[in-house]
Amino acid sequence: MRATAVVVERVGIALAVMGPGAVLLHTALRGLQVGMPAAIAASAALGLVGTAWLARWLRARLPEPPPRRAFVAAWCLIAAVASTGMTARLSLFMVDGARTEDSIYPHDAFYVQHSCLSAYFEAGRLQRAGVPNVYETTHYEGERGEPRWLDGFAMDAYLYPPPFLLFSRLGLALSDDFATWRAIWFALEGAVVLAALLAVGLWVGGAAGRRVLWLIPLVWLSMPTLVTLQFGNLQLVAIAGALLAMLAFERGHHAMGGAILAPLALSKVFPGVLFLLLLWQRRWRAAAWTAAFTIGLTVASLPVLGGAPFHAFFSHHLPRLASGEAVSMILARPDAIAANHSVHGFVEKLGLLHAPGMSERVEMVVSWVYTLAVLGMTAIAARSAPARLPRAITWLALLHLAALRSPFVPDVYAQFPLVWIVLLLLARDGLSARRRVGYAALFVLAAIVTPTVHYVSRPYVAAFLVHQALFFALGLWVVWSRGGTGSESRPPVGLYPRPAVG
């Protein structure tokens, strides 16, 4: 019985990664117009062979199994099957946008019709056509904010720095078909998230790392993960990829880490907080490689993109983004204000609750004070605990806090790092029953995303304000407490060697 439970546990952990991974491969192949029989054969091969290989590979790397082996084994297998099944269902909508019944929240028009990916696609087409200012919002919506449509999806406005257009242009070189983009980007983004979830658990190692691996399906099945995958927003790649970059630095692969972190910082900006962390920790080689790739990508983008996107970014878009004007149409809606987790959103919620003095000037001042606070929190995080699990939690907390500097961070993808943070906290050694219950409650609050609400009452806004403040406080506590360190004081034996300094 013991031997069977151990095998089932390993198979469940492997299937939690390879099962959804096989579905992602099938989605990408269907997006590339590969025939159904070939796509099924390739994805089935990955699912079966990959699961068998990973389960065997884990045998020598997982520590001795814990008590309650049968329960753990059953959980791992059932959760892995659920992850695979939910991914398969969502993939049907990602291959065929007409299959709205297979989307997340299929009866909510906003969730069905919204596509962040549309902004990347349309901005690339505009830049390729020689349009000098891809940040002009009327390219993506009407003058009064009415949506423009792309294959049945409401276009999103492009808000990212110019170098990200390189990736849009690369995608357009492969295909001009938005349906193909949706399928392939869903597969790529999901693969990055799965790789990061697995890599973090293996790197943490020991009993805590084993628990991290058990909890992979909970991160994957949470609404922030699934909805953001459906929307195609870069946020998941920015956070999961940044964790992969830090793991590369920890293993001494500085060039690889820099090659991953630099484009993420150039695209989403907030992952650059980890570059600041490297500087505070005097990890000069890692910082130098990141800076080199950042400069190299920026220079390489000039011959392809020209100077017009950069001029438009600095002269037109950046001032409007800093003031919140770039997203003013969105933030004119009370439901968007309620869902906004950024520091702008905090002030605007107080305004909806009729708190005195909540003006645009106050928003600007608070945002810049918060920018300085993030710099200070990064300095505090530089003294993070030596154990691996607290370090991973601290990286996620920094990414979460830095992302909140943007004028608009909706709950849909603001809560993804929170889900991951809380589950990593649950994986710690020596937790009391009270803390386990508390973290489990936080997970439930972080894992749920509410559908669109058309009438926003003051109690509704107040509830969202409390929710936002609670998780903001969690991020601050994680950084201040060195990753929520408790009884864990030593780095456990894991897959990777000790951190490489320098």
PDB file of N, CA and C in Angstrom, residues 136-186:
ATOM      1  N   GLU A 136      -2.309  56.036 -29.437  1.00  0.00           N
ATOM      2  CA  GLU A 136      -3.551  56.798 -29.568  1.00  0.00           C
ATOM      3  C   GLU A 136      -4.741  55.864 -29.361  1.00  0.00           C
ATOM      4  N   THR A 137      -5.543  56.162 -28.350  1.00  0.00           N
ATOM      5  CA  THR A 137      -6.600  55.227 -27.952  1.00  0.00           C
ATOM      6  C   THR A 137      -7.680  55.052 -29.014  1.00  0.00           C
ATOM      7  N   THR A 138      -7.842  56.034 -29.900  1.00  0.00           N
ATOM      8  CA  THR A 138      -8.883  55.898 -30.928  1.00  0.00           C
ATOM      9  C   THR A 138      -8.561  54.818 -31.957  1.00  0.00           C
ATOM     10  N   HIS A 139      -7.336  54.289 -31.926  1.00  0.00           N
ATOM     11  CA  HIS A 139      -7.036  53.128 -32.769  1.00  0.00           C
ATOM     12  C   HIS A 139      -7.767  51.878 -32.264  1.00  0.00           C
ATOM     13  N   TYR A 140      -8.115  51.879 -30.973  1.00  0.00           N
ATOM     14  CA  TYR A 140      -8.644  50.676 -30.340  1.00  0.00           C
ATOM     15  C   TYR A 140     -10.092  50.832 -29.871  1.00  0.00           C
ATOM     16  N   GLU A 141     -10.532  52.068 -29.737  1.00  0.00           N
ATOM     17  CA  GLU A 141     -11.901  52.320 -29.302  1.00  0.00           C
ATOM     18  C   GLU A 141     -12.389  53.627 -29.911  1.00  0.00           C
ATOM     19  N   GLY A 142     -13.688  53.843 -29.883  1.00  0.00           N
ATOM     20  CA  GLY A 142     -14.243  55.070 -30.427  1.00  0.00           C
ATOM     21  C   GLY A 142     -13.927  56.269 -29.553  1.00  0.00           C
ATOM     22  N   GLU A 143     -14.279  57.451 -30.049  1.00  0.00           N
ATOM     23  CA  GLU A 143     -13.964  58.678 -29.324  1.00  0.00           C
ATOM     24  C   GLU A 143     -14.677  58.753 -27.983  1.00  0.00           C
ATOM     25  N   ARG A 144     -15.788  58.076 -27.842  1.00  0.00           N
ATOM     26  CA  ARG A 144     -16.527  58.071 -26.578  1.00  0.00           C
ATOM     27  C   ARG A 144     -16.359  56.749 -25.834  1.00  0.00           C
ATOM     28  N   GLY A 145     -15.339  56.012 -26.201  1.00  0.00           N
ATOM     29  CA  GLY A 145     -15.040  54.779 -25.498  1.00  0.00           C
ATOM     30  C   GLY A 145     -15.765  53.556 -26.001  1.00  0.00           C
ATOM     31  N   GLU A 146     -16.536  53.683 -27.076  1.00  0.00           N
ATOM     32  CA  GLU A 146     -17.237  52.513 -27.602  1.00  0.00           C
ATOM     33  C   GLU A 146     -16.224  51.539 -28.205  1.00  0.00           C
ATOM     34  N   PRO A 147     -16.444  50.248 -28.041  1.00  0.00           N
ATOM     35  CA  PRO A 147     -15.423  49.274 -28.451  1.00  0.00           C
ATOM     36  C   PRO A 147     -15.300  49.134 -29.960  1.00  0.00           C
ATOM     37  N   ARG A 148     -14.077  48.852 -30.392  1.00  0.00           N
ATOM     38  CA  ARG A 148     -13.841  48.363 -31.745  1.00  0.00           C
ATOM     39  C   ARG A 148     -13.635  46.852 -31.632  1.00  0.00           C
ATOM     40  N   TRP A 149     -13.953  46.125 -32.688  1.00  0.00           N
ATOM     41  CA  TRP A 149     -14.021  44.670 -32.595  1.00  0.00           C
ATOM     42  C   TRP A 149     -12.995  44.002 -33.492  1.00  0.00           C
ATOM     43  N   LEU A 150     -12.478  42.875 -32.990  1.00  0.00           N
ATOM     44  CA  LEU A 150     -11.518  42.069 -33.735  1.00  0.00           C
ATOM     45  C   LEU A 150     -11.932  40.609 -33.595  1.00  0.00           C
ATOM     46  N   ASP A 151     -12.450  40.031 -34.638  1.00  0.00           N
ATOM     47  CA  ASP A 151     -12.900  38.630 -34.627  1.00  0.00           C
ATOM     48  C   ASP A 151     -13.864  38.337 -33.478  1.00  0.00           C
ATOM     49  N   GLY A 152     -14.747  39.291 -33.193  1.00  0.00           N
ATOM     50  CA  GLY A 152     -15.728  39.085 -32.140  1.00  0.00           C
ATOM     51  C   GLY A 152     -15.260  39.469 -30.755  1.00  0.00           C
ATOM     52  N   PHE A 153     -14.038  39.993 -30.620  1.00  0.00           N
ATOM     53  CA  PHE A 153     -13.503  40.402 -29.327  1.00  0.00           C
ATOM     54  C   PHE A 153     -13.333  41.916 -29.290  1.00  0.00           C
ATOM     55  N   ALA A 154     -13.660  42.513 -28.138  1.00  0.00           N
ATOM     56  CA  ALA A 154     -13.485  43.949 -27.965  1.00  0.00           C
ATOM     57  C   ALA A 154     -11.998  44.249 -27.821  1.00  0.00           C
ATOM     58  N   MET A 155     -11.505  45.167 -28.643  1.00  0.00           N
ATOM     59  CA  MET A 155     -10.081  45.489 -28.611  1.00  0.00           C
ATOM     60  C   MET A 155      -9.701  46.191 -27.312  1.00  0.00           C
ATOM     61  N   ASP A 156      -8.526  45.856 -26.829  1.00  0.00           N
ATOM     62  CA  ASP A 156      -7.935  46.526 -25.684  1.00  0.00           C
ATOM     63  C   ASP A 156      -6.932  47.555 -26.196  1.00  0.00           C
ATOM     64  N   ALA A 157      -6.698  48.616 -25.423  1.00  0.00           N
ATOM     65  CA  ALA A 157      -5.726  49.636 -25.824  1.00  0.00           C
ATOM     66  C   ALA A 157      -4.311  49.157 -25.521  1.00  0.00           C
ATOM     67  N   TYR A 158      -3.371  49.542 -26.368  1.00  0.00           N
ATOM     68  CA  TYR A 158      -1.966  49.161 -26.177  1.00  0.00           C
ATOM     69  C   TYR A 158      -1.320  50.141 -25.201  1.00  0.00           C
ATOM     70  N   LEU A 159      -0.703  49.627 -24.137  1.00  0.00           N
ATOM     71  CA  LEU A 159      -0.161  50.468 -23.072  1.00  0.00           C
ATOM     72  C   LEU A 159       1.309  50.194 -22.765  1.00  0.00           C
ATOM     73  N   TYR A 160       1.963  49.308 -23.506  1.00  0.00           N
ATOM     74  CA  TYR A 160       3.287  48.835 -23.118  1.00  0.00           C
ATOM     75  C   TYR A 160       4.400  49.646 -23.771  1.00  0.00           C
ATOM     76  N   PRO A 161       5.628  49.576 -23.228  1.00  0.00           N
ATOM     77  CA  PRO A 161       6.766  50.275 -23.839  1.00  0.00           C
ATOM     78  C   PRO A 161       7.053  49.764 -25.254  1.00  0.00           C
ATOM     79  N   PRO A 162       7.741  50.579 -26.064  1.00  0.00           N
ATOM     80  CA  PRO A 162       7.971  50.223 -27.478  1.00  0.00           C
ATOM     81  C   PRO A 162       8.675  48.894 -27.714  1.00  0.00           C
ATOM     82  N   PRO A 163       9.695  48.497 -26.918  1.00  0.00           N
ATOM     83  CA  PRO A 163      10.377  47.237 -27.252  1.00  0.00           C
ATOM     84  C   PRO A 163       9.457  46.024 -27.316  1.00  0.00           C
ATOM     85  N   PHE A 164       8.327  46.073 -26.597  1.00  0.00           N
ATOM     86  CA  PHE A 164       7.415  44.930 -26.660  1.00  0.00           C
ATOM     87  C   PHE A 164       6.847  44.740 -28.062  1.00  0.00           C
ATOM     88  N   LEU A 165       6.838  45.813 -28.848  1.00  0.00           N
ATOM     89  CA  LEU A 165       6.350  45.702 -30.224  1.00  0.00           C
ATOM     90  C   LEU A 165       7.200  44.747 -31.059  1.00  0.00           C
ATOM     91  N   LEU A 166       8.447  44.522 -30.635  1.00  0.00           N
ATOM     92  CA  LEU A 166       9.279  43.531 -31.329  1.00  0.00           C
ATOM     93  C   LEU A 166       8.612  42.162 -31.321  1.00  0.00           C
ATOM     94  N   PHE A 167       8.038  41.802 -30.184  1.00  0.00           N
ATOM     95  CA  PHE A 167       7.400  40.489 -30.068  1.00  0.00           C
ATOM     96  C   PHE A 167       6.094  40.455 -30.870  1.00  0.00           C
ATOM     97  N   SER A 168       5.400  41.597 -30.915  1.00  0.00           N
ATOM     98  CA  SER A 168       4.211  41.663 -31.767  1.00  0.00           C
ATOM     99  C   SER A 168       4.584  41.485 -33.234  1.00  0.00           C
ATOM    100  N   ARG A 169       5.659  42.141 -33.633  1.00  0.00           N
ATOM    101  CA  ARG A 169       6.098  42.013 -35.018  1.00  0.00           C
ATOM    102  C   ARG A 169       6.545  40.590 -35.325  1.00  0.00           C
ATOM    103  N   LEU A 170       7.203  39.948 -34.368  1.00  0.00           N
ATOM    104  CA  LEU A 170       7.602  38.551 -34.558  1.00  0.00           C
ATOM    105  C   LEU A 170       6.372  37.670 -34.725  1.00  0.00           C
ATOM    106  N   GLY A 171       5.361  37.900 -33.892  1.00  0.00           N
ATOM    107  CA  GLY A 171       4.134  37.128 -34.022  1.00  0.00           C
ATOM    108  C   GLY A 171       3.455  37.330 -35.362  1.00  0.00           C
ATOM    109  N   LEU A 172       3.453  38.573 -35.847  1.00  0.00           N
ATOM    110  CA  LEU A 172       2.841  38.852 -37.146  1.00  0.00           C
ATOM    111  C   LEU A 172       3.631  38.226 -38.288  1.00  0.00           C
ATOM    112  N   ALA A 173       4.945  38.095 -38.101  1.00  0.00           N
ATOM    113  CA  ALA A 173       5.747  37.424 -39.128  1.00  0.00           C
ATOM    114  C   ALA A 173       5.365  35.953 -39.242  1.00  0.00           C
ATOM    115  N   LEU A 174       4.884  35.389 -38.136  1.00  0.00           N
ATOM    116  CA  LEU A 174       4.460  33.989 -38.149  1.00  0.00           C
ATOM    117  C   LEU A 174       3.028  33.834 -38.637  1.00  0.00           C
ATOM    118  N   SER A 175       2.163  34.782 -38.257  1.00  0.00           N
ATOM    119  CA  SER A 175       0.760  34.689 -38.668  1.00  0.00           C
ATOM    120  C   SER A 175       0.065  36.033 -38.503  1.00  0.00           C
ATOM    121  N   ASP A 176      -0.791  36.357 -39.476  1.00  0.00           N
ATOM    122  CA  ASP A 176      -1.659  37.531 -39.404  1.00  0.00           C
ATOM    123  C   ASP A 176      -3.058  37.175 -38.907  1.00  0.00           C
ATOM    124  N   ASP A 177      -3.236  35.945 -38.512  1.00  0.00           N
ATOM    125  CA  ASP A 177      -4.554  35.466 -38.102  1.00  0.00           C
ATOM    126  C   ASP A 177      -4.680  35.571 -36.585  1.00  0.00           C
ATOM    127  N   PHE A 178      -5.641  36.361 -36.101  1.00  0.00           N
ATOM    128  CA  PHE A 178      -5.787  36.557 -34.660  1.00  0.00           C
ATOM    129  C   PHE A 178      -6.194  35.267 -33.956  1.00  0.00           C
ATOM    130  N   ALA A 179      -6.975  34.433 -34.608  1.00  0.00           N
ATOM    131  CA  ALA A 179      -7.355  33.154 -34.005  1.00  0.00           C
ATOM    132  C   ALA A 179      -6.126  32.286 -33.744  1.00  0.00           C
ATOM    133  N   THR A 180      -5.175  32.317 -34.662  1.00  0.00           N
ATOM    134  CA  THR A 180      -3.922  31.583 -34.456  1.00  0.00           C
ATOM    135  C   THR A 180      -3.158  32.164 -33.281  1.00  0.00           C
ATOM    136  N   TRP A 181      -3.121  33.487 -33.212  1.00  0.00           N
ATOM    137  CA  TRP A 181      -2.469  34.143 -32.078  1.00  0.00           C
ATOM    138  C   TRP A 181      -3.076  33.677 -30.758  1.00  0.00           C
ATOM    139  N   ARG A 182      -4.393  33.652 -30.651  1.00  0.00           N
ATOM    140  CA  ARG A 182      -5.048  33.281 -29.396  1.00  0.00           C
ATOM    141  C   ARG A 182      -4.646  31.879 -28.966  1.00  0.00           C
ATOM    142  N   ALA A 183      -4.657  30.951 -29.892  1.00  0.00           N
ATOM    143  CA  ALA A 183      -4.346  29.567 -29.546  1.00  0.00           C
ATOM    144  C   ALA A 183      -2.889  29.413 -29.127  1.00  0.00           C
ATOM    145  N   ILE A 184      -1.984  30.009 -29.895  1.00  0.00           N
ATOM    146  CA  ILE A 184      -0.561  29.835 -29.609  1.00  0.00           C
ATOM    147  C   ILE A 184      -0.166  30.582 -28.341  1.00  0.00           C
ATOM    148  N   TRP A 185      -0.704  31.796 -28.155  1.00  0.00           N
ATOM    149  CA  TRP A 185      -0.331  32.552 -26.955  1.00  0.00           C
ATOM    150  C   TRP A 185      -0.866  31.876 -25.699  1.00  0.00           C
ATOM    151  N   PHE A 186      -2.057  31.321 -25.767  1.00  0.00           N
ATOM    152  CA  PHE A 186      -2.607  30.547 -24.655  1.00  0.00           C
ATOM    153  C   PHE A 186      -1.664  29.410 -24.285  1.00  0.00           C
TER     154      PHE A 186
END
